[in-house]
Amino acid sequence: MVPRRGPSPNSAGTLEPVQALLAVTVGGGIGSALRYLISDPLNQRMPALGTAVVNITGSLALGVLVGWYSSRDGGGTVRLALGTGLLGGFTTFSAWMAESVEAFDRPGRLALTVIAPVVGGLLAAWAGVRLGRAV
């Protein structure tokens, strides 16, 4: 038997565990670096702004990815690398929760920290799904 090479699925149509793990790891590293490069400068200007921007744009991007793949088969390695890896590393749910707790002591930040990401993220994900299905 010749070993499989590249990101081909196994006979059950799923990725080999090592391929899946590698895709998520590489994507996650890139997503985390992008999150830092985008959110840190914005958070220095206004606390929670960078986290809100990252979560909203991440919602849009994930919506596009979900919409794109909803009408197509496959995508295994790329889908894992982009969705679970890159966008999982890019969005910042745990950081958002910590900032949200701190925002309760500063009501002026509560809207930006809690409401904007929820409403903006939902709208961005909805628009992304529609966009992904359209292309």
Coordinates of C-alpha atoms in Angstrom, one line a residue:
M1 CA 0.0 0.0 0.0
V2 CA 1.3 3.4 -1.0
P3 CA 1.0 6.1 1.7
R4 CA -1.2 9.1 0.9
R5 CA 0.5 12.4 0.3
G6 CA -1.0 15.9 0.4
P7 CA -4.4 16.9 1.8
S8 CA -6.5 14.2 0.2
P9 CA -9.3 12.8 2.3
N10 CA -9.2 9.1 3.4
S11 CA -11.7 6.5 2.1
A12 CA -14.4 7.8 4.5
G13 CA -14.0 11.3 3.0
T14 CA -12.4 12.8 6.1
L15 CA -9.0 14.2 6.6
E16 CA -6.2 12.3 8.3
P17 CA -5.9 13.5 11.9
V18 CA -2.3 14.8 11.3
Q19 CA -3.3 16.8 8.3
A20 CA -6.3 18.3 10.1
L21 CA -4.1 19.2 13.1
L22 CA -1.4 20.8 10.9
A23 CA -4.0 22.8 9.0
V24 CA -5.6 24.1 12.2
T25 CA -2.2 24.8 13.8
V26 CA -0.8 26.8 10.8
G27 CA -4.0 28.7 10.3
G28 CA -4.3 29.5 14.0
G29 CA -0.8 30.9 14.2
I30 CA -1.4 33.2 11.2
G31 CA -4.8 34.2 12.6
S32 CA -3.3 35.0 16.1
A33 CA -0.6 37.1 14.5
L34 CA -3.1 39.0 12.4
R35 CA -5.3 39.6 15.5
Y36 CA -2.3 41.1 17.3
L37 CA -1.3 43.3 14.4
I38 CA -4.8 44.7 14.0
S39 CA -6.2 44.8 17.5
D40 CA -3.2 46.0 19.5
P41 CA -2.8 49.4 17.8
L42 CA -6.6 50.0 17.9
N43 CA -6.9 49.0 21.5
Q44 CA -4.1 51.5 22.4
R45 CA -6.1 54.3 20.8
M46 CA -9.4 53.2 22.5
P47 CA -9.7 50.2 24.8
A48 CA -11.9 47.4 23.3
L49 CA -12.0 49.0 19.8
G50 CA -9.5 46.5 18.3
T51 CA -11.3 43.5 19.8
A52 CA -14.6 44.7 18.4
V53 CA -13.1 45.3 15.0
V54 CA -11.4 41.9 15.0
N55 CA -14.6 40.1 16.1
I56 CA -16.8 41.8 13.6
T57 CA -14.5 41.3 10.6
G58 CA -13.9 37.7 11.8
S59 CA -17.6 37.2 11.8
L60 CA -17.9 38.5 8.2
A61 CA -15.0 36.4 7.0
L62 CA -16.4 33.3 8.7
G63 CA -19.8 34.0 7.2
V64 CA -18.3 34.3 3.7
L65 CA -16.5 31.0 4.3
V66 CA -19.6 29.2 5.5
G67 CA -21.7 30.6 2.6
W68 CA -19.0 29.7 0.1
Y69 CA -18.7 26.1 1.3
S70 CA -22.5 25.6 1.9
S71 CA -23.0 25.1 -1.9
R72 CA -19.8 23.2 -2.6
D73 CA -18.4 19.8 -1.6
G74 CA -15.0 19.4 -0.1
G75 CA -12.5 22.0 1.0
G76 CA -11.2 19.7 3.8
T77 CA -7.7 21.1 4.6
V78 CA -8.3 24.6 3.3
R79 CA -11.6 24.8 5.1
L80 CA -10.1 23.7 8.4
A81 CA -7.1 26.0 8.0
L82 CA -9.2 29.0 7.3
G83 CA -12.2 28.4 9.5
T84 CA -11.1 26.6 12.6
G85 CA -7.4 27.7 12.3
L86 CA -7.1 31.2 10.9
L87 CA -10.4 32.6 12.0
G88 CA -10.4 30.7 15.3
G89 CA -7.0 32.3 16.0
F90 CA -8.1 35.7 14.7
T91 CA -11.3 36.2 16.6
T92 CA -11.0 36.9 20.3
F93 CA -13.9 35.6 22.3
S94 CA -12.0 35.1 25.6
A95 CA -10.4 38.6 25.3
W96 CA -13.8 40.0 24.6
M97 CA -15.3 38.4 27.7
A98 CA -12.5 39.8 29.9
E99 CA -13.0 43.3 28.4
S100 CA -16.7 43.0 28.8
V101 CA -16.3 42.4 32.6
E102 CA -14.1 45.4 32.8
A103 CA -16.6 47.5 30.8
F104 CA -19.3 47.0 33.5
D105 CA -17.3 49.5 35.6
R106 CA -17.2 52.0 32.8
P107 CA -20.7 52.3 31.3
G108 CA -19.4 54.5 28.4
R109 CA -17.5 51.5 27.1
L110 CA -20.2 49.0 27.5
A111 CA -21.9 49.7 24.2
L112 CA -18.6 49.4 22.3
T113 CA -17.5 46.4 24.2
V114 CA -20.7 44.3 24.4
I115 CA -23.4 45.6 22.1
A116 CA -21.4 46.6 19.0
P117 CA -19.6 43.2 18.6
V118 CA -22.9 41.3 19.0
V119 CA -25.0 43.4 16.6
G120 CA -22.1 44.0 14.3
G121 CA -20.9 40.4 14.3
L122 CA -24.4 39.1 13.6
L123 CA -24.9 41.5 10.7
A124 CA -21.4 40.8 9.4
A125 CA -21.9 37.0 9.6
W126 CA -25.3 37.3 7.8
A127 CA -23.8 39.5 5.1
G128 CA -20.9 37.1 4.8
V129 CA -23.1 34.1 4.3
R130 CA -25.0 35.9 1.6
L131 CA -21.9 37.1 0.0
G132 CA -20.3 33.7 0.1
R133 CA -23.3 32.1 -1.5
A134 CA -23.3 34.7 -4.2
V135 CA -19.8 34.2 -5.4

